[in-house]
Coordinates of C-alpha atoms and ligand atoms in Angstrom, one line a residue:
M1 CA -89.7 99.1 -11.6
N2 CA -91.6 101.7 -13.7
A3 CA -95.4 101.8 -14.4
S4 CA -95.5 99.8 -17.6
Q5 CA -93.4 97.1 -15.9
V6 CA -95.9 97.0 -13.0
L7 CA -98.7 96.7 -15.5
A8 CA -97.0 94.0 -17.5
Q9 CA -96.4 92.1 -14.3
F10 CA -99.9 92.2 -13.1
Q11 CA -101.4 91.6 -16.6
A12 CA -99.2 88.4 -16.7
T13 CA -100.7 87.3 -13.4
G14 CA -104.3 87.9 -14.9
V15 CA -104.8 91.1 -12.7
Q16 CA -106.0 94.0 -14.6
T17 CA -104.6 97.2 -13.0
C18 CA -104.5 100.8 -13.9
F19 CA -101.8 101.8 -11.2
H20 CA -99.4 104.5 -12.7
D21 CA -96.3 105.7 -11.0
R22 CA -96.7 109.5 -11.7
H23 CA -98.0 110.9 -8.6
I24 CA -97.6 114.3 -6.6
D25 CA -97.0 114.1 -2.8
P26 CA -98.4 110.6 -2.6
Q27 CA -99.7 109.4 0.7
I28 CA -101.4 106.1 -0.1
Y29 CA -99.3 105.2 -3.0
A30 CA -95.9 106.5 -2.0
G31 CA -93.1 104.1 -2.7
L32 CA -95.2 101.3 -4.4
D33 CA -93.9 99.2 -7.3
G34 CA -96.4 96.5 -7.4
T35 CA -93.9 93.9 -5.5
N36 CA -93.8 95.5 -2.2
W37 CA -97.2 94.9 -0.7
R38 CA -96.4 92.5 2.0
L39 CA -96.4 93.1 5.8
A40 CA -92.6 93.5 5.8
D41 CA -92.5 96.0 3.0
Y42 CA -95.3 97.8 4.7
E43 CA -93.5 98.0 8.1
A44 CA -90.3 99.0 6.2
R45 CA -92.3 102.2 4.9
G46 CA -93.3 103.0 8.6
G47 CA -96.4 100.9 8.4
Y48 CA -98.5 100.2 11.6
K49 CA -96.7 103.0 13.3
A50 CA -99.9 105.0 13.5
L51 CA -101.6 102.1 15.3
R52 CA -98.5 101.5 17.5
K53 CA -98.7 105.3 18.5
I54 CA -102.4 105.3 19.5
L55 CA -101.9 102.1 21.5
T56 CA -98.6 102.7 23.1
E57 CA -99.0 106.4 23.8
G58 CA -102.6 106.0 25.0
L59 CA -104.4 108.2 22.6
T60 CA -108.2 108.1 23.7
P61 CA -110.8 107.3 21.0
D62 CA -112.0 111.0 21.2
Q63 CA -108.4 112.3 20.5
V64 CA -108.2 109.9 17.4
I65 CA -111.8 111.2 16.2
A66 CA -110.6 115.0 16.8
E67 CA -107.4 114.4 14.7
V68 CA -109.7 112.9 12.1
K69 CA -112.2 115.6 12.2
S70 CA -109.3 118.4 12.1
S71 CA -107.7 116.8 9.0
G72 CA -110.8 117.6 6.9
L73 CA -110.8 114.2 5.6
R74 CA -114.2 113.5 3.5
G75 CA -115.2 110.2 2.6
R76 CA -113.8 109.1 -0.7
G77 CA -116.9 106.8 -1.6
G78 CA -118.7 109.7 -3.5
A79 CA -120.6 111.8 -1.2
G80 CA -117.6 113.6 0.5
F81 CA -119.1 113.2 3.9
P82 CA -116.8 114.4 6.7
T83 CA -115.3 111.2 8.0
G84 CA -114.4 112.4 11.8
L85 CA -118.1 113.6 12.0
K86 CA -119.4 110.2 10.8
W87 CA -117.2 108.5 13.3
S88 CA -118.6 110.7 16.1
F89 CA -122.3 109.5 15.2
M90 CA -121.1 105.9 16.4
P91 CA -122.9 105.4 19.8
R92 CA -119.9 104.6 21.9
Q93 CA -121.8 103.2 24.9
F94 CA -124.1 101.0 23.0
P95 CA -124.0 97.7 25.0
G96 CA -124.1 95.3 22.2
Q97 CA -122.0 94.2 19.1
K98 CA -121.1 97.2 16.9
Y99 CA -119.6 96.9 13.3
L100 CA -117.1 98.5 11.1
V101 CA -117.5 98.0 7.5
C102 CA -115.1 99.0 4.4
N103 CA -116.8 99.5 1.2
S104 CA -114.4 98.1 -1.6
D105 CA -117.5 97.3 -3.9
E106 CA -116.0 99.8 -6.4
G107 CA -118.6 99.4 -9.3
E108 CA -118.9 102.9 -10.7
P109 CA -117.9 103.0 -14.2
G110 CA -114.5 104.7 -14.6
T111 CA -113.4 104.0 -11.0
C112 CA -110.7 101.7 -10.4
K113 CA -108.7 103.2 -7.3
D114 CA -110.0 101.0 -4.5
R115 CA -108.9 97.6 -6.2
D116 CA -105.3 99.2 -6.6
I117 CA -105.1 100.4 -3.1
L118 CA -106.0 96.9 -2.1
Q119 CA -103.7 95.2 -4.7
F120 CA -100.8 97.5 -4.0
N121 CA -101.0 98.4 -0.4
P122 CA -103.7 96.2 1.3
H123 CA -102.1 96.6 5.0
I124 CA -102.7 100.5 4.7
V125 CA -106.6 99.7 4.5
I126 CA -106.2 97.2 7.6
E127 CA -104.4 99.7 9.7
G128 CA -106.7 102.5 9.0
M129 CA -109.8 100.1 10.0
A130 CA -107.9 99.0 13.1
I131 CA -107.6 102.7 14.1
A132 CA -111.2 103.4 13.2
A133 CA -112.5 100.6 15.1
Y134 CA -110.4 101.8 18.1
A135 CA -111.8 105.3 17.8
M136 CA -115.5 104.0 17.6
G137 CA -115.1 101.1 20.2
I138 CA -115.8 98.4 17.6
S139 CA -114.5 94.9 18.0
V140 CA -115.5 93.3 14.5
G141 CA -115.0 94.4 10.9
Y142 CA -115.6 93.4 7.4
N143 CA -114.1 94.6 4.1
Y144 CA -116.7 94.0 1.3
I145 CA -114.6 93.4 -1.9
H146 CA -116.4 93.6 -5.4
G147 CA -117.5 90.2 -6.4
E148 CA -115.5 90.3 -9.8
I149 CA -111.9 91.0 -8.6
F150 CA -110.7 87.3 -7.4
Q151 CA -107.0 88.2 -7.2
T152 CA -107.6 91.4 -5.2
Y153 CA -109.8 89.3 -2.6
D154 CA -107.2 86.6 -2.2
R155 CA -104.6 89.3 -1.7
F156 CA -106.4 91.1 0.9
E157 CA -106.9 87.6 2.7
E158 CA -103.2 87.0 2.5
A159 CA -102.6 90.5 4.0
L160 CA -105.1 89.6 6.7
E161 CA -103.3 86.4 7.8
E162 CA -100.0 88.5 7.8
A163 CA -101.6 91.0 10.2
R164 CA -103.3 88.5 12.6
A165 CA -100.0 86.6 12.6
A166 CA -98.1 89.7 13.6
G167 CA -100.5 90.6 16.3
Y168 CA -101.8 93.8 14.4
L169 CA -105.5 92.2 14.5
G170 CA -107.1 89.6 16.9
D171 CA -107.2 90.0 20.7
K172 CA -104.9 92.1 22.7
I173 CA -103.3 94.0 19.8
M174 CA -99.8 94.9 20.4
G175 CA -100.3 93.8 24.0
S176 CA -103.0 96.3 24.8
G177 CA -106.4 95.6 25.8
Y178 CA -107.8 96.4 22.4
N179 CA -109.4 93.5 20.3
F180 CA -110.2 93.9 16.8
Q181 CA -111.4 91.0 14.2
L182 CA -111.5 91.9 10.7
H183 CA -112.7 89.7 8.0
A184 CA -112.9 89.8 4.1
A185 CA -116.3 89.5 2.4
H186 CA -116.5 88.7 -1.2
G187 CA -119.4 90.6 -2.9
F188 CA -121.5 89.7 -5.9
G189 CA -120.4 92.1 -8.6
A190 CA -123.6 94.4 -8.6
Y191 CA -123.1 98.3 -8.8
I192 CA -126.0 98.5 -6.3
C193 CA -124.2 96.6 -3.5
G194 CA -121.9 99.8 -3.3
E195 CA -124.7 101.7 -1.9
E196 CA -124.1 101.3 1.7
T197 CA -127.5 99.7 3.0
A198 CA -127.6 97.5 0.0
L199 CA -124.0 96.5 0.9
L200 CA -125.2 95.6 4.3
E201 CA -128.2 93.5 3.1
S202 CA -125.7 91.6 0.7
L203 CA -123.2 91.2 3.7
E204 CA -126.2 89.5 5.5
G205 CA -126.5 87.1 2.9
K206 CA -129.7 88.7 1.4
K207 CA -130.6 90.2 -1.9
G208 CA -128.4 93.5 -2.3
Q209 CA -131.3 96.1 -2.3
P210 CA -131.1 99.5 -0.4
R211 CA -132.8 100.1 2.7
F212 CA -135.1 103.0 3.7
K213 CA -133.2 105.7 5.4
P214 CA -133.6 106.8 8.5
P215 CA -132.7 104.7 10.3
F216 CA -129.2 105.2 9.3
P217 CA -126.5 102.5 9.5
A218 CA -125.0 104.4 12.8
S219 CA -128.0 103.2 14.6
F220 CA -129.3 100.3 12.4
G221 CA -126.6 98.7 10.3
L222 CA -125.3 95.2 9.9
Y223 CA -127.6 92.8 11.5
G224 CA -129.6 95.8 13.0
K225 CA -126.5 97.0 15.0
P226 CA -124.7 100.2 14.9
T227 CA -122.4 100.3 11.9
T228 CA -119.8 102.6 10.5
I229 CA -119.3 102.4 6.5
N230 CA -116.3 104.1 4.9
N231 CA -114.7 103.6 1.5
T232 CA -111.4 102.0 1.0
E233 CA -109.6 105.1 0.3
T234 CA -111.0 106.8 3.3
F235 CA -109.6 104.1 5.6
A236 CA -106.3 104.4 3.6
A237 CA -105.9 107.9 4.4
V238 CA -106.2 107.5 8.2
P239 CA -102.7 106.1 9.1
W240 CA -100.9 109.3 7.5
I241 CA -103.3 111.5 9.5
I242 CA -102.4 110.1 12.7
N243 CA -98.7 109.9 12.0
N244 CA -98.5 113.5 10.6
G245 CA -101.4 115.4 12.3
G246 CA -105.0 116.2 11.1
Q247 CA -103.6 119.9 10.4
A248 CA -100.7 118.6 8.2
Y249 CA -103.2 116.7 6.2
L250 CA -105.6 119.5 5.8
E251 CA -102.8 121.6 4.6
C252 CA -101.8 119.2 1.7
G253 CA -105.1 120.1 0.2
K254 CA -107.3 123.1 0.5
P255 CA -109.7 124.4 3.3
N256 CA -112.8 122.1 3.5
N257 CA -110.9 119.6 1.1
G258 CA -107.9 118.1 3.0
G259 CA -105.3 115.8 1.9
T260 CA -104.6 113.8 -1.3
K261 CA -107.0 112.1 -3.6
I262 CA -106.6 109.4 -6.0
Y263 CA -108.2 110.0 -9.4
S264 CA -108.8 107.3 -12.0
V265 CA -108.2 108.9 -15.2
S266 CA -109.6 107.1 -18.1
G267 CA -110.8 107.7 -21.5
D268 CA -109.1 109.7 -24.3
V269 CA -105.8 110.3 -22.4
E270 CA -102.2 108.9 -23.4
L271 CA -101.6 107.5 -19.9
P272 CA -104.8 106.4 -18.3
G273 CA -104.2 105.4 -14.5
N274 CA -104.5 106.2 -11.0
Y275 CA -103.0 109.4 -10.0
E276 CA -102.7 110.6 -6.3
V277 CA -102.4 114.4 -6.3
P278 CA -103.3 116.9 -3.5
M279 CA -106.8 118.1 -3.5
G280 CA -107.0 121.4 -5.3
T281 CA -104.8 120.3 -8.0
P282 CA -105.6 122.2 -11.3
F283 CA -107.4 119.7 -13.7
S284 CA -105.0 120.8 -16.3
K285 CA -102.1 119.4 -14.2
L286 CA -103.7 116.1 -13.7
L287 CA -104.5 115.8 -17.5
E288 CA -100.9 116.6 -18.1
L289 CA -99.8 113.9 -15.7
A290 CA -102.0 111.4 -17.6
G291 CA -100.2 112.2 -20.7
G292 CA -102.6 114.8 -22.2
V293 CA -105.4 114.1 -24.7
R294 CA -104.7 111.1 -26.8
K295 CA -103.1 111.6 -30.3
G296 CA -103.0 115.3 -29.7
R297 CA -106.7 115.8 -30.2
T298 CA -108.9 118.6 -28.7
L299 CA -110.5 118.0 -25.3
K300 CA -114.4 118.2 -25.7
A301 CA -115.7 117.2 -22.4
V302 CA -115.0 115.5 -19.1
I303 CA -117.1 113.6 -16.6
P304 CA -115.1 114.5 -13.5
G305 CA -116.5 112.1 -10.8
G306 CA -117.6 108.8 -12.2
S307 CA -120.4 107.9 -14.6
S308 CA -122.9 109.5 -12.3
A309 CA -121.5 112.8 -12.2
P310 CA -122.8 115.5 -14.6
V311 CA -120.6 115.9 -17.6
L312 CA -118.7 119.4 -18.1
P313 CA -117.5 120.9 -21.2
A314 CA -113.7 121.4 -21.8
D315 CA -113.7 125.3 -21.1
I316 CA -115.5 124.8 -17.7
M317 CA -113.4 121.8 -16.8
M318 CA -110.0 123.7 -17.7
S319 CA -110.8 126.2 -15.2
C320 CA -111.6 123.7 -12.3
T321 CA -109.2 122.5 -9.6
M322 CA -109.8 118.8 -8.5
D323 CA -111.7 119.2 -5.2
Y324 CA -115.2 118.9 -4.0
D325 CA -115.9 122.6 -3.8
S326 CA -114.5 123.5 -7.3
I327 CA -116.3 120.8 -9.3
A328 CA -119.7 121.3 -7.4
K329 CA -119.5 125.0 -8.1
A330 CA -118.9 124.2 -11.7
G331 CA -122.0 122.1 -11.7
S332 CA -120.8 118.6 -11.4
M333 CA -119.5 116.3 -8.5
L334 CA -116.1 115.0 -7.6
G335 CA -117.9 111.8 -6.7
S336 CA -115.6 108.9 -6.5
G337 CA -112.9 110.7 -8.3
A338 CA -113.1 108.8 -11.8
V339 CA -112.3 111.3 -14.4
I340 CA -113.4 110.3 -17.9
V341 CA -112.0 112.3 -20.5
M342 CA -113.6 112.8 -24.1
D343 CA -111.9 114.0 -27.0
D344 CA -113.5 115.8 -30.0
S345 CA -114.1 112.6 -31.9
R346 CA -116.7 111.5 -29.1
S347 CA -120.5 111.4 -29.7
M348 CA -122.3 112.7 -26.8
V349 CA -125.5 110.9 -27.7
E350 CA -123.6 107.5 -28.0
S351 CA -121.8 108.3 -24.6
L352 CA -125.2 108.8 -22.9
K353 CA -126.7 105.9 -24.3
R354 CA -123.7 103.6 -23.0
L355 CA -124.3 105.4 -19.7
S356 CA -128.0 104.9 -19.7
Y357 CA -127.6 101.2 -20.6
F358 CA -125.5 100.8 -17.6
Y359 CA -128.1 102.4 -15.1
M360 CA -130.9 100.5 -16.7
H361 CA -129.0 97.2 -16.3
E362 CA -127.9 98.1 -12.6
S363 CA -131.1 99.3 -11.5
C364 CA -132.2 96.8 -8.7
G365 CA -135.8 97.1 -9.5
Q366 CA -137.0 98.0 -6.0
C367 CA -138.5 101.4 -6.9
T368 CA -140.6 101.9 -9.8
P369 CA -139.2 105.2 -10.9
C370 CA -135.9 103.8 -11.3
R371 CA -137.0 100.5 -12.5
E372 CA -139.2 101.8 -15.4
G373 CA -137.4 105.2 -15.7
T374 CA -133.9 104.0 -16.4
G375 CA -135.5 101.6 -19.2
W376 CA -137.1 104.7 -20.8
L377 CA -133.9 107.0 -20.6
W378 CA -132.1 104.2 -22.4
R379 CA -134.9 103.6 -25.1
L380 CA -135.3 107.3 -25.7
V381 CA -131.3 107.9 -26.2
D382 CA -131.2 104.7 -28.2
R383 CA -133.8 105.9 -30.7
I384 CA -132.3 109.3 -30.9
D385 CA -128.8 107.8 -31.5
R386 CA -130.3 105.5 -34.3
G387 CA -131.8 108.6 -36.2
V388 CA -135.4 107.6 -35.4
G389 CA -136.2 110.0 -32.4
K390 CA -139.1 112.3 -32.7
A391 CA -139.1 115.9 -31.8
S392 CA -140.8 115.6 -28.4
D393 CA -138.2 113.3 -27.2
M394 CA -135.9 116.1 -26.0
D395 CA -138.5 117.1 -23.4
L396 CA -139.5 113.5 -22.8
L397 CA -135.8 112.8 -21.7
N398 CA -135.9 115.6 -19.3
S399 CA -139.5 114.7 -18.0
V400 CA -138.4 111.1 -17.4
A401 CA -135.2 112.2 -15.7
D402 CA -137.5 114.5 -13.5
N403 CA -139.4 111.7 -12.5
I404 CA -136.6 109.7 -11.3
Q405 CA -134.6 112.2 -9.5
G406 CA -135.4 112.3 -5.7
R407 CA -138.0 109.8 -5.9
T408 CA -136.3 106.6 -5.1
I409 CA -135.0 105.0 -2.0
C410 CA -131.3 105.2 -3.0
A411 CA -129.2 107.5 -5.1
L412 CA -128.8 105.2 -7.9
G413 CA -132.0 106.9 -9.4
D414 CA -130.4 110.4 -9.2
A415 CA -127.2 108.8 -10.7
A416 CA -129.1 107.8 -13.7
A417 CA -130.8 110.9 -14.2
M418 CA -128.2 113.5 -13.7
P419 CA -126.0 112.7 -16.5
V420 CA -129.0 113.0 -18.8
R421 CA -129.8 116.5 -18.0
A422 CA -126.3 117.6 -18.0
M423 CA -125.7 116.2 -21.4
I424 CA -128.9 118.0 -22.7
K425 CA -127.8 121.2 -20.9
H426 CA -124.4 121.4 -22.5
F427 CA -124.7 119.4 -25.7
R428 CA -128.4 119.6 -26.7
H429 CA -127.4 120.5 -30.3
E430 CA -125.8 116.9 -30.9
F431 CA -129.2 115.3 -29.7
E432 CA -131.3 117.7 -32.0
A433 CA -129.1 117.3 -34.9
K434 CA -129.9 113.4 -34.8
I435 CA -133.7 113.9 -34.9
P436 CA -135.1 114.0 -38.2
G437 CA -136.9 117.5 -39.1
Y438 CA -136.2 118.7 -35.6
V439 CA -137.3 122.3 -35.2
P440 CA -135.9 124.1 -32.1
K441 CA -139.0 125.5 -30.0
A442 CA -139.0 129.4 -30.3
P443 CA -138.1 131.0 -27.0
A444 CA -141.1 131.9 -24.8
K445 CA -142.3 135.5 -25.1
A446 CA -141.7 137.7 -22.2
Ligands
FMN501 C1 -125.7 103.4 -6.5 C2 -124.5 103.7 -5.4 C3 -123.3 103.0 -5.4 C4 -122.4 103.3 -4.7 N1 -121.1 102.5 -4.8 C5 -120.0 102.9 -3.9 C6 -118.9 102.0 -4.0 O1 -118.7 101.1 -4.7 N2 -117.9 102.3 -3.1 C7 -118.1 103.3 -2.1 O2 -117.2 103.4 -1.3 N3 -119.4 103.9 -2.0 C8 -120.2 103.7 -2.8 N4 -121.4 104.5 -2.6 C9 -121.7 105.3 -1.4 C10 -121.9 104.6 -0.3 O3 -123.4 104.3 -0.2 C11 -121.4 105.4 1.0 O4 -121.7 106.6 0.9 C12 -119.9 105.2 1.1 O5 -119.5 104.0 1.3 C13 -119.6 105.9 2.5 O6 -118.0 105.9 2.6 P1 -117.4 107.4 2.7 O7 -118.0 108.2 3.7 O8 -115.9 106.9 3.2 O9 -117.4 108.0 1.4 C14 -122.5 104.1 -3.6 C15 -123.7 104.9 -3.4 C16 -124.7 104.6 -4.6 C17 -126.0 105.3 -4.3

């Protein structure tokens, strides 16, 4: 079955998907065709071998954590925090209940990889979580799934049932002394619920608003108990690491950027979709996999890591490789790996207006700079776009962004401010051109 057949099949069932079958060295998407997501299929692909290896060969939790550390796996939820290191923060001797949480909230515009992992390969996440829980001595876990994706939630529930029936979850897993209960939780469809502490609040049945940190979830998490939270794709990477070794995973990518990464390529490309490629793949190669810029047009700009990542002009982007370090060096972030491609027909003012509307809408309202500032950002960009902006609006935009960034409980404020600064830095002339009578300021005298 090819990608378009897969797409047609899922569209027929009402499930929107962007899975694509053009991958390089896939680890998570290997061999998937949209129909082979069940337990028997996963086992036929070597599924649950890693969990079995740990339990039957008696790998200690420390050995599992060491393997993950050596893999160079960095959290795929956005911040790229080293996963093995995060796991080592969990207080293993804590006497009470500890929790493991999978973040499948995925609300960042442009990102659609986690729902496809859950849709096409749900057992890989279950196995990854079971291994993580073993490594950290955790007996209860939750997968928090975005509230607007119903079929994916149902599918994950079905996969959980299969795993429980086969003895991969529950008490005395595979005849060992290891117990792990895993549940699915359906979220509320709010972007802020992807922020890890807002997610925990929401999971507890409260309004999804971020908590002050510290304390961090490793000491005060779900119901006030030690909790580790990782992204769906992060967990999905774990079975491969255990089966093949941390070093092999690291070598798939480049130093400090191990393994493969799934990029959700959207916007002005011929074949938008999710592509799994090794870390360090040139951006130009990824663009080629996605069919190139639509209708043969010219590449203008790219947002390389989801809507909160600063935009990069085409020439900078074409010299980047797709990994945390290269994109950071170019002045942006790999973030969640959502690559939004813009061709030369796109107005940067309009694009920023769209982004700013999103952040205004999704601000939870808890912190004044974010609640008020995101509204101001949108209003300013909107009036510039409508041709009624004032000459002072350029400075005002920067000043509003300054007053949000770094002044809020969570990073949603930064996520709203950073695109503004980058758009002005790289495409200031487009904004100025829309302001009636705009006269650029004379450069300051030395
Ligand atoms: C506003 C906001 C939204 C976020 N949304 C998500 C999300 O949808 N999925 C996710 O995994 N991480 C999201 N994060 C990052 C999480 O807070 C957290 O860092 C991540 O789940 C940790 O997993 P990782 O270490 O595997 O990346 C978000 C952060 C912020 C500030």
